[in-house]
PDB file of C-alpha atoms and ligand atoms in Angstrom:
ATOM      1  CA  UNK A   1     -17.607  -7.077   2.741  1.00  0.00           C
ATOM      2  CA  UNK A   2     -15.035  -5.098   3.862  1.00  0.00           C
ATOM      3  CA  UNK A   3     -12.236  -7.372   4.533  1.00  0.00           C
ATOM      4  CA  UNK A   4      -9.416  -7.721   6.524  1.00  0.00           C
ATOM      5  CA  UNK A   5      -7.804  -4.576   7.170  1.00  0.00           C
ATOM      6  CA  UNK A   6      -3.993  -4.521   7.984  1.00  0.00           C
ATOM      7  CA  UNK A   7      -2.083  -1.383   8.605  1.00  0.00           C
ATOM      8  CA  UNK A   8       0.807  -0.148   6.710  1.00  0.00           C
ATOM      9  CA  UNK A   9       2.241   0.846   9.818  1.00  0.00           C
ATOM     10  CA  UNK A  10       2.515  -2.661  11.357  1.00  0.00           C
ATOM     11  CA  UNK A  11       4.081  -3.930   7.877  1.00  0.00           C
ATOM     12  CA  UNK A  12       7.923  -4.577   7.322  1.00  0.00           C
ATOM     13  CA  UNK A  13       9.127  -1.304   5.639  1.00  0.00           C
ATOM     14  CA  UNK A  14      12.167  -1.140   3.439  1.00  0.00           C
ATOM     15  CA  UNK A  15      13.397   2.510   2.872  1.00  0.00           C
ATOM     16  CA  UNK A  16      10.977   4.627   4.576  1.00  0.00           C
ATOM     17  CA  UNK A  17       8.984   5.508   8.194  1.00  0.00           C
ATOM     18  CA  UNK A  18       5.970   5.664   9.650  1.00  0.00           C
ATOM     19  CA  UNK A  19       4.334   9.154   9.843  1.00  0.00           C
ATOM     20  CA  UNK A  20       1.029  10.862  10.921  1.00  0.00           C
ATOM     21  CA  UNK A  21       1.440  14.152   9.741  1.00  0.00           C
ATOM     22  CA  UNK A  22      -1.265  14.175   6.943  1.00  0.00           C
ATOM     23  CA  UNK A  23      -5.091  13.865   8.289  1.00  0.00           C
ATOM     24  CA  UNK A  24      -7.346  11.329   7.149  1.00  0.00           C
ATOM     25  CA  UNK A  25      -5.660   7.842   7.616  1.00  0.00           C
ATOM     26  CA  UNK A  26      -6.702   4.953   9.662  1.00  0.00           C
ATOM     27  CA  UNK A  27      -4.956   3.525  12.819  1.00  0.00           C
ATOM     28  CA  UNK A  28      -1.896   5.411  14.033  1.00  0.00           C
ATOM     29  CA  UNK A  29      -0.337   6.511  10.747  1.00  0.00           C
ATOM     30  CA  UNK A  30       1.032   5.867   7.333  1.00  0.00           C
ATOM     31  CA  UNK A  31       4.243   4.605   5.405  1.00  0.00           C
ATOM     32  CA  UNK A  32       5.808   7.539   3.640  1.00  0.00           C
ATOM     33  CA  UNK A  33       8.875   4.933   1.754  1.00  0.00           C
ATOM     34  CA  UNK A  34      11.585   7.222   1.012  1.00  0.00           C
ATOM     35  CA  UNK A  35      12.091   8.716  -2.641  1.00  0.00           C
ATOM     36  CA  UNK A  36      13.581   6.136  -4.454  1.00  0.00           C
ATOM     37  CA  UNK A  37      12.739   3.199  -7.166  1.00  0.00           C
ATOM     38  CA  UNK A  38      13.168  -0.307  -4.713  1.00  0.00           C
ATOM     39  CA  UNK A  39      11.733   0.930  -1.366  1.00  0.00           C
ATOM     40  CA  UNK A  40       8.899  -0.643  -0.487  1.00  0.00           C
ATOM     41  CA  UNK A  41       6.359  -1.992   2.276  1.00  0.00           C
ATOM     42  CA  UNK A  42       5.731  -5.697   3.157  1.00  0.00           C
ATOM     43  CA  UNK A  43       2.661  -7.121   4.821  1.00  0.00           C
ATOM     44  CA  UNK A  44       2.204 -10.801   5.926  1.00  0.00           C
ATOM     45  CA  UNK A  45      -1.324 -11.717   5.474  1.00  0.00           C
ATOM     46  CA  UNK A  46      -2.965 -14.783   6.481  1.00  0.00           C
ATOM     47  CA  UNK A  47      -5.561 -16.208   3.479  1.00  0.00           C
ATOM     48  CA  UNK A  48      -8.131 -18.783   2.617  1.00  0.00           C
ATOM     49  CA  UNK A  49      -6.680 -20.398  -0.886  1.00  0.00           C
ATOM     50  CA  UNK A  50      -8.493 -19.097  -3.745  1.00  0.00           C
ATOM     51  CA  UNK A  51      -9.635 -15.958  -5.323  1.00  0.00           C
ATOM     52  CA  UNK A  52      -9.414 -12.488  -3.447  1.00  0.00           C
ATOM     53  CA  UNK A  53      -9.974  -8.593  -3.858  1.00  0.00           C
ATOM     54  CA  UNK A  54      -7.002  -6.521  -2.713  1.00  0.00           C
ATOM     55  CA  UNK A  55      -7.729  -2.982  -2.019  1.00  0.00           C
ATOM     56  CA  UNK A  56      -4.554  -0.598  -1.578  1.00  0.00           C
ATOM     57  CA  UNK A  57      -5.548   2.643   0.507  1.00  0.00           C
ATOM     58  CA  UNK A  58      -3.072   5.548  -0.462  1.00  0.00           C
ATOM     59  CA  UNK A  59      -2.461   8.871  -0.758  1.00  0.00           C
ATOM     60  CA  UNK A  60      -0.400  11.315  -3.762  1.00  0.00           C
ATOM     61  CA  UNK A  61      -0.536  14.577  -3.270  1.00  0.00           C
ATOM     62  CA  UNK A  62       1.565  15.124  -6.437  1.00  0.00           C
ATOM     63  CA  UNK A  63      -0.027  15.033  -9.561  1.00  0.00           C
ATOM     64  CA  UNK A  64       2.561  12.667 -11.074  1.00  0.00           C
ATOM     65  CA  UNK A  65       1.411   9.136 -10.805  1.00  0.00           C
ATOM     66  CA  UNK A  66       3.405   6.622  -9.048  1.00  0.00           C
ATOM     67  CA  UNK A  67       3.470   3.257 -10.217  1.00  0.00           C
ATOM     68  CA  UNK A  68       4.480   0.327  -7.767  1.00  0.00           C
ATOM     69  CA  UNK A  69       4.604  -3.389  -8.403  1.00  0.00           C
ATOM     70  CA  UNK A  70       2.263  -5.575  -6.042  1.00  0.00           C
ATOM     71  CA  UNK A  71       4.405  -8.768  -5.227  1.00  0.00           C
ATOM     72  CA  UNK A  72       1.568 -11.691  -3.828  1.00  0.00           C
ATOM     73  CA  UNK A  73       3.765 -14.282  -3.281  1.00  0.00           C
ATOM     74  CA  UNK A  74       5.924 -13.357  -5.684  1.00  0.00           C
ATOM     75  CA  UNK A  75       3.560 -12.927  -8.297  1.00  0.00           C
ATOM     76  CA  UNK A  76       4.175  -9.686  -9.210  1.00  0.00           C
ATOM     77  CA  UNK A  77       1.713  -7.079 -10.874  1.00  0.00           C
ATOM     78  CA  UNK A  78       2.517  -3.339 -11.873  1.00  0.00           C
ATOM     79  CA  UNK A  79      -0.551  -0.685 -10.648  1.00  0.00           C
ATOM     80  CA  UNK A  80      -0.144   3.067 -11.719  1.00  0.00           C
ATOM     81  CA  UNK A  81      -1.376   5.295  -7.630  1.00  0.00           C
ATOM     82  CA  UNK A  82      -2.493   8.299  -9.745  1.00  0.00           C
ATOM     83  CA  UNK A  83      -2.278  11.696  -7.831  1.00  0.00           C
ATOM     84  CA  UNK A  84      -5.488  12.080  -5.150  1.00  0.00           C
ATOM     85  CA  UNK A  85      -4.922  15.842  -5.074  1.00  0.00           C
ATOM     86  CA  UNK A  86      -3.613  16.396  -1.493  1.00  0.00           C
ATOM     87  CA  UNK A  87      -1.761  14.103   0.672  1.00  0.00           C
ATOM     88  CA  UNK A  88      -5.185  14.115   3.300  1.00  0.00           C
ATOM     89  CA  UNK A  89      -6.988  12.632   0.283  1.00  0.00           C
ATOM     90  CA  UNK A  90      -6.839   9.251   0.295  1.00  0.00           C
ATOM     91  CA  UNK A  91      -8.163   6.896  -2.561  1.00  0.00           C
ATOM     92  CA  UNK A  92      -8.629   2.981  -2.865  1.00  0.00           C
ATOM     93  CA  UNK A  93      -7.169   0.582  -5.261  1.00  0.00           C
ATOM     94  CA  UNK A  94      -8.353  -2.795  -5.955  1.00  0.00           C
ATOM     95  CA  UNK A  95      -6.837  -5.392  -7.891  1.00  0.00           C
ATOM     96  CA  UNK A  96      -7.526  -9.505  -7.810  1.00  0.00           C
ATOM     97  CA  UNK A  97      -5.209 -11.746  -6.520  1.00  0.00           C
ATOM     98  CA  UNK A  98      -5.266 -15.153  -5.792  1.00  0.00           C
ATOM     99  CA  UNK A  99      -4.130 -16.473  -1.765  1.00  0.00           C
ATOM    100  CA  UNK A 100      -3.012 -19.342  -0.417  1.00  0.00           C
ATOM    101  CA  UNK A 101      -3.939 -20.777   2.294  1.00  0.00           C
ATOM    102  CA  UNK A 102      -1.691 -19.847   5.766  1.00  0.00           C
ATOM    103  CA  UNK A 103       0.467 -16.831   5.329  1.00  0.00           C
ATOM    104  CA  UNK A 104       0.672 -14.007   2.310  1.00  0.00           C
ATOM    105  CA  UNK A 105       3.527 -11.705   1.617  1.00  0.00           C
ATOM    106  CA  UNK A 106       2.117  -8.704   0.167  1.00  0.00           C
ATOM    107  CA  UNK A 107       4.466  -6.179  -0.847  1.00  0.00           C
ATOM    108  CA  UNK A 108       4.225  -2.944  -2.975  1.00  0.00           C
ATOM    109  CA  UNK A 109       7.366  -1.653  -4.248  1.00  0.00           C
ATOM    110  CA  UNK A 110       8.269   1.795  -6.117  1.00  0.00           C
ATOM    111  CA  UNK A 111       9.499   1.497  -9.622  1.00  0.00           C
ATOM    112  CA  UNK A 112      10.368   5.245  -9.619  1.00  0.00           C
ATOM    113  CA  UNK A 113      12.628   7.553  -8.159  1.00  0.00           C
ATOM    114  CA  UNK A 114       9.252   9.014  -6.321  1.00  0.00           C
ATOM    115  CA  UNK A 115       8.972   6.343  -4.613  1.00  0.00           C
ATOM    116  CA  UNK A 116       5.325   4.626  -3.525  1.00  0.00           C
ATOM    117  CA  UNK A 117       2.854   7.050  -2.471  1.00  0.00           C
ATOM    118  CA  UNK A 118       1.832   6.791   1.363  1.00  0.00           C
ATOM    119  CA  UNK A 119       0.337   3.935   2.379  1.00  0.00           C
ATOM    120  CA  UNK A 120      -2.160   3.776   4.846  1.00  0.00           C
ATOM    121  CA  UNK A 121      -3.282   0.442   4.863  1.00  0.00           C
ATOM    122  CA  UNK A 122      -4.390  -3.017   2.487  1.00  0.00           C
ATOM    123  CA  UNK A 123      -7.651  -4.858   3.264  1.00  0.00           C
ATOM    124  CA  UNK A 124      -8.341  -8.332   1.774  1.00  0.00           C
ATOM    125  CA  UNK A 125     -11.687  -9.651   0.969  1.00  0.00           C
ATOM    126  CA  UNK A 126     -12.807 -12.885  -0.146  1.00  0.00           C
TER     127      UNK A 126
HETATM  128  C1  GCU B 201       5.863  15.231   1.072  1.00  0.00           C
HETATM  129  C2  GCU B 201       4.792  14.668   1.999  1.00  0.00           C
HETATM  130  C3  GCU B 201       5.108  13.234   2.355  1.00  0.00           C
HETATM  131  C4  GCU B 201       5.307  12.426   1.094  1.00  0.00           C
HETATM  132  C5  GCU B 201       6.389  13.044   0.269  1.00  0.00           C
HETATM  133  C6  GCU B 201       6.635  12.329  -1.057  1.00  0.00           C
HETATM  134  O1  GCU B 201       7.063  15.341   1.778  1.00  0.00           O
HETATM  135  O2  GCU B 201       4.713  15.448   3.175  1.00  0.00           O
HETATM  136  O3  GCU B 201       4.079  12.672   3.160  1.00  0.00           O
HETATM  137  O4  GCU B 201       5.626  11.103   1.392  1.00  0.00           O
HETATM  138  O5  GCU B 201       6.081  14.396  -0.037  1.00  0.00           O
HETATM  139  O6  GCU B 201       6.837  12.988  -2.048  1.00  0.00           O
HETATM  140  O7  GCU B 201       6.610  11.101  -1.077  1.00  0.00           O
END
């Protein structure tokens, strides 16, 4: 199933803006979190408890990859965002994570001095 889709650009953003300058995203735009190790983008998700597939749609149109840390309610996990080969190429991550019930914080921050690649949007699935 495709899941609940929620736009980076309605997300709490630390260190960076909203921008539609590269083709190919969904909704109105994309996070483009500045440059630096720290910034990061926050999305409040509302869950079922239990078991779920997070999927991470981004963009790198550098060919370094840039790792982030996924923070699920504080549990954090680190996830390389490998290069997609343009910045209008944009690729899916999933990872499991487990919900609770109510609200989510989901947030993805950079552990480099690149910075997160852009974000277009998370979906969760059960
Ligand atoms: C370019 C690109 C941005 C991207 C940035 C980066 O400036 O146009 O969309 O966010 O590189 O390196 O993060």
């Amino acid at each position: 199933p495709p899941g609940t889709r929620y736009e980076a650009e309605n997300a709490t953003i630390s260190q960076g803006a909203v921008e539609s300058n590269h083709a190919g995203f969904s909704g109105t735009g994309f996070v483009n979190g500045d440059n630096v190790a720290g910034s990061y983008t926050e999305w409040t998700v509302s869950g079922v408890a239990g078991a779920a597939t997070l999927r991470v749609r981004y963009a790198n149109g550098t060919t370094t990859s840039r790792p982030a840390t996924i923070a699920v309610n504080g549990s954090t996990v680190t996830r390389d965002f490998p290069g997609t080969g343009a910045w209008s190429t944009w690729a899916t991550a999933s990872l499991p994570v487990t919900l609770n019930a109510g609200s989510n914080a989901i947030r993805i921050t950079a552990t480099t001095a690149n910075g997160n690649p852009n974000l277009d949007y998370i979906e969760v699935a059960p």
